[in-house]
Coordinates of C-alpha atoms and ligand atoms in Angstrom, one line a residue:
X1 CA 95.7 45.9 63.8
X2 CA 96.0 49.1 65.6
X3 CA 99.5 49.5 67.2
X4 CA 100.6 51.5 69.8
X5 CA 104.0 52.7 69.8
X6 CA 105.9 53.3 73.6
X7 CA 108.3 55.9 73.7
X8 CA 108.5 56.1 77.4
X9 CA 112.5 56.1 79.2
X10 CA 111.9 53.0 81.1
X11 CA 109.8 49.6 81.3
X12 CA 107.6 50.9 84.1
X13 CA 106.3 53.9 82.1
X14 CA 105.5 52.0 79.1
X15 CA 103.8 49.9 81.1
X16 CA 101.9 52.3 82.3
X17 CA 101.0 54.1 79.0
X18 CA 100.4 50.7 77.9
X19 CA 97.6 49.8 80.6
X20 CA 95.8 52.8 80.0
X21 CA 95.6 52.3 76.3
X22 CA 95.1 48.6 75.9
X23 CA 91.9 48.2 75.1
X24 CA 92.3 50.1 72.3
X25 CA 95.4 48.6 70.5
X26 CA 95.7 45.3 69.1
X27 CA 99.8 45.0 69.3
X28 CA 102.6 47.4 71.3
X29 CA 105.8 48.4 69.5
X30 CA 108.2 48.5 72.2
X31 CA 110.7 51.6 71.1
X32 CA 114.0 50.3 72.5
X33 CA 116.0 53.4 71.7
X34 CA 113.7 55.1 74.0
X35 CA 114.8 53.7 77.0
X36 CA 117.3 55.1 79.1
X37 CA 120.0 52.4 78.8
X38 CA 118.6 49.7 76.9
X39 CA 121.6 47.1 77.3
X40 CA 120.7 47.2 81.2
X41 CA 117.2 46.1 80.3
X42 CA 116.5 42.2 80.4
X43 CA 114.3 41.3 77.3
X44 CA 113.0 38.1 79.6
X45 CA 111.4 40.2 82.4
X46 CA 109.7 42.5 79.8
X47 CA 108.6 39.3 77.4
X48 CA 106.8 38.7 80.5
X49 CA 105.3 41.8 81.8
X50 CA 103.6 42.3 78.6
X51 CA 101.5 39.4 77.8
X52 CA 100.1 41.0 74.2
X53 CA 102.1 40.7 70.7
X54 CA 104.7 43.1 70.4
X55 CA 107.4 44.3 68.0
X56 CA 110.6 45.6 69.2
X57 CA 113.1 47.7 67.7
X58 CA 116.2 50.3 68.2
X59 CA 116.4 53.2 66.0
X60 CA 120.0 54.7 66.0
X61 CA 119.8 58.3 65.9
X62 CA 120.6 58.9 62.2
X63 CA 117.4 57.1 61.2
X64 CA 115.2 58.8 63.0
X65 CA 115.7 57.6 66.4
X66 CA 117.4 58.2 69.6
X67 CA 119.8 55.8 70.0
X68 CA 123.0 57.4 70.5
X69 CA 125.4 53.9 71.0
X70 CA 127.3 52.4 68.0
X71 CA 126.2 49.9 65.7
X72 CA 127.6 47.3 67.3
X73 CA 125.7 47.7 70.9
X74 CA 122.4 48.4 69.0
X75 CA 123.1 44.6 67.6
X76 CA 123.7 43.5 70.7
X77 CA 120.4 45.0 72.5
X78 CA 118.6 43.4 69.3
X79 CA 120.0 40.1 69.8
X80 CA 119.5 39.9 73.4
X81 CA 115.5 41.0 73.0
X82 CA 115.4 38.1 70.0
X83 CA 116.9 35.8 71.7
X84 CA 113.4 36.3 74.4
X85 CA 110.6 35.0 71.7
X86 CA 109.2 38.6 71.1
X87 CA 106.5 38.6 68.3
X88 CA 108.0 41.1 65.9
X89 CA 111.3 42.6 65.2
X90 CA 111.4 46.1 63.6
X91 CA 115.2 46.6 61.1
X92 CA 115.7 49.0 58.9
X93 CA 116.4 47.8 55.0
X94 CA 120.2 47.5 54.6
X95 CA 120.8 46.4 58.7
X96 CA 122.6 42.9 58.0
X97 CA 122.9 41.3 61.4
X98 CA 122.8 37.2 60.2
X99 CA 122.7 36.7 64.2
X100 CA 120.1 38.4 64.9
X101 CA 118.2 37.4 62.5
X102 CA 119.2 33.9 63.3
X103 CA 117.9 33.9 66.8
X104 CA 114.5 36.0 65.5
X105 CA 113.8 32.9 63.3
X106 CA 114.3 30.2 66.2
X107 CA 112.4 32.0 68.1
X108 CA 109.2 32.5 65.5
X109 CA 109.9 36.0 65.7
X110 CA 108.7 38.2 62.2
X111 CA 110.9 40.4 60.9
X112 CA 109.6 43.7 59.4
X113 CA 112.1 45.2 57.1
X114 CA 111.2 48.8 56.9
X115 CA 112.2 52.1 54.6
X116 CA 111.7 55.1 56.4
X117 CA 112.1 58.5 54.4
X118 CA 111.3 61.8 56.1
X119 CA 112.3 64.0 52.8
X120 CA 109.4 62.6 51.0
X121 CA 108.3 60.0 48.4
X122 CA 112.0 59.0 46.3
X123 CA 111.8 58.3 42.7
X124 CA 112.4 54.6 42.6
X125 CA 109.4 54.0 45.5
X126 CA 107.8 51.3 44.0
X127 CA 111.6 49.8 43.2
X128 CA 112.2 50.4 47.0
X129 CA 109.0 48.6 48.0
X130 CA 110.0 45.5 45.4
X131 CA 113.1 44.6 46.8
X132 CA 112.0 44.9 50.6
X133 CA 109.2 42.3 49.8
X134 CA 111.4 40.6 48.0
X135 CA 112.8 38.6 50.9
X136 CA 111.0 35.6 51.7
X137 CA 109.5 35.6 55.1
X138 CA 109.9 39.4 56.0
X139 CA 107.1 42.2 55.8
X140 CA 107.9 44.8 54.2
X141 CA 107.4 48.7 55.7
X142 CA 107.6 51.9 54.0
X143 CA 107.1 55.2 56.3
X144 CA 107.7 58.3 54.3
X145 CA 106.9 61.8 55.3
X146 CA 104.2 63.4 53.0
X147 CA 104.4 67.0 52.5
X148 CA 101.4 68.7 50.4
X149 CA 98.2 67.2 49.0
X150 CA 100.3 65.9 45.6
X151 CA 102.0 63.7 47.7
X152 CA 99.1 62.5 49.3
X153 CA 98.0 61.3 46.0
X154 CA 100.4 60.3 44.9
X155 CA 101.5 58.0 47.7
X156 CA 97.7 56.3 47.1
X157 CA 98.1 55.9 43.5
X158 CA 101.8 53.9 44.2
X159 CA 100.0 52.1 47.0
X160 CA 97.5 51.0 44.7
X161 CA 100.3 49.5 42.1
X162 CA 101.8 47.6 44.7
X163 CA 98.6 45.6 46.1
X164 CA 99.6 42.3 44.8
X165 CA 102.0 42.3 48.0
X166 CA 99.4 41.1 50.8
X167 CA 101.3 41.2 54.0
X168 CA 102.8 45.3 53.7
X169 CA 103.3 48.2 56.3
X170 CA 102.4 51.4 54.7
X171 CA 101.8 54.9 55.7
X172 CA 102.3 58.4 55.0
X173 CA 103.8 60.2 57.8
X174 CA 103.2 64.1 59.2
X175 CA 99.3 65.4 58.8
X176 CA 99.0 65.5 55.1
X177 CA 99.6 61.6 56.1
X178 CA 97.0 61.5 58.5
X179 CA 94.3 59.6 56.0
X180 CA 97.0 57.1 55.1
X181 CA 97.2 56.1 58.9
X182 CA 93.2 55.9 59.5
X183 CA 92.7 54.3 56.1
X184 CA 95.2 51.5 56.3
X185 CA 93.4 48.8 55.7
X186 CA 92.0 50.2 52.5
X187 CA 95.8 50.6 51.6
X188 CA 96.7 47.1 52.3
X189 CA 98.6 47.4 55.3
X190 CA 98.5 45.2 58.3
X191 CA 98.9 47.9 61.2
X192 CA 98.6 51.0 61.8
X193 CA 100.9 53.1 64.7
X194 CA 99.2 55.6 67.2
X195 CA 100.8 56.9 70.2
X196 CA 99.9 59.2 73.3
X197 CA 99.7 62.4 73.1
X198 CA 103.4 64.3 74.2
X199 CA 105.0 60.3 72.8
X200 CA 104.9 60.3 69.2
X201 CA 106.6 58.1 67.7
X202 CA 106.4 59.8 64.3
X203 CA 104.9 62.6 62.9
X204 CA 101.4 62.5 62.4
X205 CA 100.4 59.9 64.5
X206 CA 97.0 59.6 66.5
X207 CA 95.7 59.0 69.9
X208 CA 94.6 55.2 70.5
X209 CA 91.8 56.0 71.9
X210 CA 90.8 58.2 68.5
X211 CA 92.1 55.4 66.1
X212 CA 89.9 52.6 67.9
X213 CA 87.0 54.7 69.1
X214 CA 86.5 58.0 66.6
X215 CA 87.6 56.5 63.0
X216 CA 87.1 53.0 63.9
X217 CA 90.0 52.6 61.5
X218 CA 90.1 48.3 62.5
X219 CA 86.8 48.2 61.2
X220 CA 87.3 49.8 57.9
X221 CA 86.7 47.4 54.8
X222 CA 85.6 47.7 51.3
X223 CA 82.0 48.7 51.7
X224 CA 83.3 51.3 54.6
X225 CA 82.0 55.0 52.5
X226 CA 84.5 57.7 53.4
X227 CA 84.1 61.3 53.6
X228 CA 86.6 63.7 55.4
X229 CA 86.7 67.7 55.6
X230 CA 89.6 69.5 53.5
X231 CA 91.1 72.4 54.6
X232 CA 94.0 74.1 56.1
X233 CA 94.6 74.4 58.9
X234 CA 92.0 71.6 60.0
X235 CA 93.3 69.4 62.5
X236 CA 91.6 71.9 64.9
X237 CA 88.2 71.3 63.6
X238 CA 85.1 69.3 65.5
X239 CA 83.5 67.8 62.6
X240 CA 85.3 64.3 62.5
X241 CA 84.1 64.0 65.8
X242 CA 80.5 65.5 65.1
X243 CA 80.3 63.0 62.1
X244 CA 82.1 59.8 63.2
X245 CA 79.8 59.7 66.0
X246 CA 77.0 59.9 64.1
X247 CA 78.2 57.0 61.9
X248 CA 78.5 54.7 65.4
X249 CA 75.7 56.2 66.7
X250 CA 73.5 55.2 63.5
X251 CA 75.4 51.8 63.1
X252 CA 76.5 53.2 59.3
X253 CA 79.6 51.9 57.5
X254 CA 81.0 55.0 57.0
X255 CA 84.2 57.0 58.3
X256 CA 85.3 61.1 58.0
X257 CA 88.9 61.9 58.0
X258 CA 90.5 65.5 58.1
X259 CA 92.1 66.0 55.1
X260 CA 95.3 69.0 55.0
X261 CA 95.1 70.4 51.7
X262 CA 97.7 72.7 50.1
X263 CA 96.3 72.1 46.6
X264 CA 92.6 71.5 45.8
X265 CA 93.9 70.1 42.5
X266 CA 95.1 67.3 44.2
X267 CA 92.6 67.1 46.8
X268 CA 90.0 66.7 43.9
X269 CA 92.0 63.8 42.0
X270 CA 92.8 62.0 45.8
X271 CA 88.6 62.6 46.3
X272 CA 88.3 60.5 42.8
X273 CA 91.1 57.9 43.6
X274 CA 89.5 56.6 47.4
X275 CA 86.8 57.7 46.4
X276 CA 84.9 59.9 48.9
X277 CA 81.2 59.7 49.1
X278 CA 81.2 63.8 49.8
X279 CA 83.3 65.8 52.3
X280 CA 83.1 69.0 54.4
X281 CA 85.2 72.1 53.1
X282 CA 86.6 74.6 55.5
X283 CA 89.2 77.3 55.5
X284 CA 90.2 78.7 53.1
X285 CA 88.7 76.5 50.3
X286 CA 84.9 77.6 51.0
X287 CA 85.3 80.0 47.3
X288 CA 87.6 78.4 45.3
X289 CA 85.9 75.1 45.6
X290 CA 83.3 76.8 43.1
X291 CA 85.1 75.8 40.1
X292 CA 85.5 72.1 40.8
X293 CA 81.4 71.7 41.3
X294 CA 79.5 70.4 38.6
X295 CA 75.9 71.5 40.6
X296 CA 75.2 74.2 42.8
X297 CA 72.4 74.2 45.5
X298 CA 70.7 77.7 45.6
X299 CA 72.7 78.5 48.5
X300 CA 75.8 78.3 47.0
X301 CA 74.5 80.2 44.2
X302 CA 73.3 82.5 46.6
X303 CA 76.1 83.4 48.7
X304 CA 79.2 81.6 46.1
X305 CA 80.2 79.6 49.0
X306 CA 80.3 76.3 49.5
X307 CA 81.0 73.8 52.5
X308 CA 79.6 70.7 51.6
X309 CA 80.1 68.7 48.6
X310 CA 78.5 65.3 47.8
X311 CA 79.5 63.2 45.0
X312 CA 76.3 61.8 43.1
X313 CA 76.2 59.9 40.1
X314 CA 79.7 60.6 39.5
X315 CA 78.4 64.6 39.8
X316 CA 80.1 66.7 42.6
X317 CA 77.5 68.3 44.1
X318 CA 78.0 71.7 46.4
X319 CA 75.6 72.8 49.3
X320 CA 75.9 75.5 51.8
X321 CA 74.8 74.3 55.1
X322 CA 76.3 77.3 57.1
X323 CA 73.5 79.8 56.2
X324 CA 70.9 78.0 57.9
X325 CA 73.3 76.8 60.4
X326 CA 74.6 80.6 61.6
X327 CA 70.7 81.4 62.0
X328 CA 70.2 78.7 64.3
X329 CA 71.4 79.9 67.4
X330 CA 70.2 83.6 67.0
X331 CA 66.5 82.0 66.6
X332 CA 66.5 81.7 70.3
X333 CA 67.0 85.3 71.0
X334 CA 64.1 87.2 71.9
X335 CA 63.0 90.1 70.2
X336 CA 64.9 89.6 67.3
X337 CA 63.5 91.7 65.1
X338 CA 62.8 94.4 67.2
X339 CA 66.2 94.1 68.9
X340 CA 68.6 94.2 65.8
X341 CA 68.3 96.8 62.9
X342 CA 72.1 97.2 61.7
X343 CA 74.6 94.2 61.6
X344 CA 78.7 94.4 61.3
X345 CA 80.4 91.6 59.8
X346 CA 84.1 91.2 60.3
X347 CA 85.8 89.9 57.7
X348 CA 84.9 89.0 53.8
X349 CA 85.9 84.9 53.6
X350 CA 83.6 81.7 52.3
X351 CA 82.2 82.0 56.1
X352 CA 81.5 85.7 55.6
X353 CA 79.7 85.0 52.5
X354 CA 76.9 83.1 54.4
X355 CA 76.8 84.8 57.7
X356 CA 75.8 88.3 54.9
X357 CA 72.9 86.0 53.1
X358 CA 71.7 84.9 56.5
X359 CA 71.6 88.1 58.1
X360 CA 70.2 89.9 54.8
X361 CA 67.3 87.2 55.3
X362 CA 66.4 89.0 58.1
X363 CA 66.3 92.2 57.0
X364 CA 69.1 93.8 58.8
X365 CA 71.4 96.9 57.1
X366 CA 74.7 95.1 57.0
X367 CA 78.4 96.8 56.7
X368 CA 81.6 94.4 56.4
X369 CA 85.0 95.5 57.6
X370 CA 87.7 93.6 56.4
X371 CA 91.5 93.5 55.8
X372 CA 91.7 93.0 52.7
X373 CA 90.0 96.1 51.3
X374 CA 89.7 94.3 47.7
X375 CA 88.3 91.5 49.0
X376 CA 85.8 93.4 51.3
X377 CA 84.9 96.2 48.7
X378 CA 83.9 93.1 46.2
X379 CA 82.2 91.4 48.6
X380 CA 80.2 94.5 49.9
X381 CA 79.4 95.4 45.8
X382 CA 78.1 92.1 45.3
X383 CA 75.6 92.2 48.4
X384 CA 74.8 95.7 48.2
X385 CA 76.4 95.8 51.7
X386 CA 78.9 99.2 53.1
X387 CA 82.3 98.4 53.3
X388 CA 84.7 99.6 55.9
X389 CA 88.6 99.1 56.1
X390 CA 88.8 96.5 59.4
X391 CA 91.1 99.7 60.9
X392 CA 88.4 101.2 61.4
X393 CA 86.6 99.1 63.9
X394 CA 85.9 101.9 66.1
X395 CA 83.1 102.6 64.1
X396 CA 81.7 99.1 65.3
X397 CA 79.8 101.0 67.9
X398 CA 76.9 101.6 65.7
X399 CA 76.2 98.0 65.2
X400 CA 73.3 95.7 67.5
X401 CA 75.3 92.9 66.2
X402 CA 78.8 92.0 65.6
X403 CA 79.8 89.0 64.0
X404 CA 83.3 87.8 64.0
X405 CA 83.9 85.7 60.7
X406 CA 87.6 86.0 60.5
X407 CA 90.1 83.3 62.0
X408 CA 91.5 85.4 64.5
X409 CA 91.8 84.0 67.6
X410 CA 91.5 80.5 66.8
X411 CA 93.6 77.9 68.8
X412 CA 96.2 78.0 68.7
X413 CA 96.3 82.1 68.6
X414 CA 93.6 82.2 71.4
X415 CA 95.2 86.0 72.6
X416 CA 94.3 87.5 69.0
X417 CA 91.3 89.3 68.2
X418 CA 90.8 91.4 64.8
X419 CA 89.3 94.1 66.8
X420 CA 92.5 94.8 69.4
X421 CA 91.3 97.7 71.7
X422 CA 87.6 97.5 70.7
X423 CA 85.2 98.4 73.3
X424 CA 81.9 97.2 73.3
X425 CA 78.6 97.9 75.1
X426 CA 76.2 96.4 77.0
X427 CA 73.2 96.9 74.0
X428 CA 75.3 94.8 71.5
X429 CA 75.5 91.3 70.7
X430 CA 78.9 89.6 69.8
X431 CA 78.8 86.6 67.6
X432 CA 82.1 84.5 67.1
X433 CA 81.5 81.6 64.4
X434 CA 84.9 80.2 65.7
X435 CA 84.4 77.2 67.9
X436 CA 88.0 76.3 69.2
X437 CA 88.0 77.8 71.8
X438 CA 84.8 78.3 72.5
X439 CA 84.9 81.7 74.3
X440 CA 87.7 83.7 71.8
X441 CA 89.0 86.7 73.0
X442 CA 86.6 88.6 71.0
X443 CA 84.1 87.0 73.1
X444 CA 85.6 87.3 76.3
X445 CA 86.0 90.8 75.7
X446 CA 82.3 91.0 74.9
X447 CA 81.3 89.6 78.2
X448 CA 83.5 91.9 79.8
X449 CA 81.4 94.8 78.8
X450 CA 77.8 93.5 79.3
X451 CA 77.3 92.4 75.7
X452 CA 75.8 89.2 74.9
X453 CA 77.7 86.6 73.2
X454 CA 77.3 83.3 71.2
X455 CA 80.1 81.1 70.4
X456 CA 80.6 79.1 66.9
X457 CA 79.7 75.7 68.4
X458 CA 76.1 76.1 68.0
X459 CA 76.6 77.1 64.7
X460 CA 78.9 74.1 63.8
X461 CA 76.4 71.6 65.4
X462 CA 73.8 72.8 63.2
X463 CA 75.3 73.3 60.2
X464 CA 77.3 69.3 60.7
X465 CA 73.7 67.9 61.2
X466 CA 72.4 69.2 57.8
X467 CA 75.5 68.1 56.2
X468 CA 74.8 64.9 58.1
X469 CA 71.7 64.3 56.2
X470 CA 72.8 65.6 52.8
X471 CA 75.9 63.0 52.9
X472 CA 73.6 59.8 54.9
X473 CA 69.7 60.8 53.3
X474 CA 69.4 60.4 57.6
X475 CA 68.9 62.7 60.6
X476 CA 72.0 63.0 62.5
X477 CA 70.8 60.8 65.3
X478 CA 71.2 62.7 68.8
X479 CA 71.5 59.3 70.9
X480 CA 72.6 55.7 70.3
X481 CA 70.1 54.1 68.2
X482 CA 68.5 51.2 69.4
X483 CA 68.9 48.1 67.9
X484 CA 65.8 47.3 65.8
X485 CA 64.6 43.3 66.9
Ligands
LIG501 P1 88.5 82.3 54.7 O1 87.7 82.2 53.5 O2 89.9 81.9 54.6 O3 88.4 83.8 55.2 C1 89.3 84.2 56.3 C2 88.9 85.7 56.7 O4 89.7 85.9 57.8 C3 89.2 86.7 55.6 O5 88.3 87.8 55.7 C4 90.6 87.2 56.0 O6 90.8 88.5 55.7 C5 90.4 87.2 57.5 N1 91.7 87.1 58.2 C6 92.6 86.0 58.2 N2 93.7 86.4 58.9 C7 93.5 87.6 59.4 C8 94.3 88.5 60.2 N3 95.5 88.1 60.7 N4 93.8 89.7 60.5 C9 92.6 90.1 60.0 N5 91.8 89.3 59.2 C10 92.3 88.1 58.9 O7 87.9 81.4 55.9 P2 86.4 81.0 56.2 O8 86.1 79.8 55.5 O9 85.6 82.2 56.0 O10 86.5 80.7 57.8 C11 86.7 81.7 58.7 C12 86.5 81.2 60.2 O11 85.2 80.8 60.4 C13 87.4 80.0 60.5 O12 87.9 80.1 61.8 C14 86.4 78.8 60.5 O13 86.7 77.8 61.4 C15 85.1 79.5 61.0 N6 83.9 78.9 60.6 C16 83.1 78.3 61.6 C17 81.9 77.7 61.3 C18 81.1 77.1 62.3 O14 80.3 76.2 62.0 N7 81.1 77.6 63.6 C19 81.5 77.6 59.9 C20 82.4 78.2 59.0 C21 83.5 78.8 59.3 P3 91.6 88.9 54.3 O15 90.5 89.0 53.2 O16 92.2 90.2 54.6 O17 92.6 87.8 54.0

């Protein structure tokens, strides 16, 4: 079940929230420490205003909520809302409140027990987990905050221990958690919390409308194939939307979850333990992904980067689809050849690497300005390119085509550009590969002066669709496909 947590001050707004989102939720947790004066609230009018299933609870402040009354008045708001035949009522392990519980059980009400830890994964988890499902009757719920990719692993591989206990809450809070949340049926778990945007009700949850409609995540079963993107940041990036709709769109059991990685280590034993079917990689991972791949297309041999990998025959694969997919926009401009002669990349990352092998395949003289002069003086040996410090950007002014391959200027930085103070001219054509936001400064900037510019979503769209088929053996379908008779 997907459930939406309210975190609105007063009945009316969670109503609200709640119409707008229903359709997408199977069951509303009803955040009682969110309201403005809970004890004024009578639980009989709001059993009745929301005819769906819903599980109500009071946080006091030092678990993680915002009730700021004493123990005893958060009893007495959780006896009154028992006492009015709610479906579910949230306490904390340790909470002994025999009344309470009294009047939930007359009423048919469940009682989740839950653990919530925002410091991380303790010790004696699996002991923790034990003794909440140890109580006959209650379902047990752990939340605990995950912080780094060995977490994220090793909140699976505990998770997988304990999946003789059927009826469990589990989940993995912040956005190394984020799989945890889409994937919890896979864990075992028999809900998973979203809220609305601006109203989370802990850290790392999703939209409603992205749990029901983008992962699908109440539709996820054994046979569902996973794949995800890793990187970091990458909760800005438009692939799980690209691929996820291409999943619905081509009626395929599949789903593709941003993964935050700290430590490709741990990405790589998480990527064995789901297991994913192949996954995207993205900043800054595109390089030192190399040494994990046991087969290398020519392309990544080509350029040494990589931003697909596909698991086959228990092989991890790697492909480059961003060479072809950076060429794809610039094959609409006309008078290519004749038009562009010498090409300046900024920067010397994974994206770098491909943007240089692209453009090389078309003959132009290439010089790369970087930071990192290391970086950009190796790169530049490797591909018999110049090299140029990136404080020297004024000398961009001899280039038909500037490419922007660093991630300056990508949301949420959207008033940075590498170049600062660059002024370009109406001859040249700017080319950002970043896609959020769509016109970057660096772009704007561009425009400003004449140039022509192309953003990164063309790029991205072309480069998911080949990844697309490498992961599916399909095209990436452009429109619903019809149902064959
Ligand atoms: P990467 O390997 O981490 O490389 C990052 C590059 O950015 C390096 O050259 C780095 O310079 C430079 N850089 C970072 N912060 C900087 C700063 N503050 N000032 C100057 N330079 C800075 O990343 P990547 O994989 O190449 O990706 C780079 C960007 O391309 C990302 O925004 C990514 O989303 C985008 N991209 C888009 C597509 C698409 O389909 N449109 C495809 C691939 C990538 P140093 O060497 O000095 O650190």
């Amino acid at each position: 079940m997907i459930c939406l947590t309210l975190m609105e001050d007063t009945i009316e707004k969670n109503f609200a929230v709640f119409m707008e989102n229903s359709s997408f939720v199977d069951i509303i947790e009803l955040r009682l420490d969110m309201l403005i004066d809970p004890l004024l609230v009578e639980p009989e009018l709001v059993r009745s205003k929301f005819n769906f299933p819903v599980i109500i609870t009071c946080r006091l402040v030092r678990d993680g909520g915002k009730y700021s009354g004493n123990e005893y008045q958060r009893r007495d708001i959780l006896y009154q809302f028992s006492n009015a035949g709610f479906d579910y009522i949230d306490l904390e392990m340790g909470i002994v409140y025999p009344e309470v519980e009294e009047a939930a059980h007359s009423h048919n009400t469940r009682i989740i027990r839950s653990y919530h830890n925002f410091e991380g994964i303790p010790d004696n988890f699996e002991e923790i987990f034990r003794e909440l499902a140890s109580v006959v009757g209650e379902i047990p719920k752990v939340a605990v905050f995950l912080e780094g990719s060995c977490q994220v692993y090793k909140f699976f591989k505990i998770i997988e221990k304990i999946h003789d206990i059927e009826e469990k809450i589990v989940l993995g809070m912040g956005d190394f958690g984020i799989p945890t949340r889409v994937l919890y049926k896979k864990l075992g778990s028999f809900l998973s919390y979203c809220s609305v945007p601006g109203r989370s009700g802990a850290p790392g949850q999703l939209t409603p409308d992205k749990m029901k409609n983008m992962y699908r995540s109440d539709c996820i079963n054994n046979s569902t194939l996973i794949y995800g993107i890793a990187g970091n940041p990458v909760m800005h990036s438009g692939s799980p939307n690209f691929h996820n709709t291409g999943y619905k769109r081509s009626s395929l059991n599949a789903v593709y979850i941003p993964f935050l990685v700290d430590d490709i280590n741990y990405f790589f034993k998480l990527a064995g333990v789901l297991p994913l079917c192949g996954f995207s990689v993205t900043v800054p991972f595109k390089v030192d992904i190399l040494g994990f791949l046991d087969r290398k297309s020519p392309e990544v041999v080509r350029t040494d980067s990589c931003n697909t990998v596909l698991r086959n025959g228990g092989m991890w694969e790697g492909y480059n689809t961003d060479l072809e997919g950076f060429l794809s926009p610039l094959a609409a401009i006309e008078n290519l050849k004749d038009r562009l002669h010498r090409a300046a990349v900024i920067g010397a990352g994974g994206a770098a690497r491909s943007v240089i092998a692209a453009l090389k395949s078309l003959g132009l003289e290439i010089s790369i300005f970087n930071r990192s002069e290391e970086r950009g003086r190796i790169l530049a040996e490797e591909t018999a390119c110049s090299f140029f410090p990136l404080e020297k950007f004024d000398l961009l002014s001899g280039y038909d085509l500037i490419v922007q391959t660093t991630s300056v200027g990508m949301i949420p930085d959207v008033e940075k550009t590498p170049v600062q103070g660059y002024r370009f001219h109406k001859d040249q054509l700017a080319y950002d590969i970043i896609y959020t936001p769509l016109k970057t400064k660096f772009l704007r900037e561009a425009e400003s002066s004449g140039a022509e510019i192309i953003g990164g979503m063309d790029m991205l769209i072309s480069q998911g669709a080949l990844q697309f088929e490498i992961f599916t053996n399909r095209e990436y379908p452009q429109e619903e496909q019809k149902e064959s008779s």
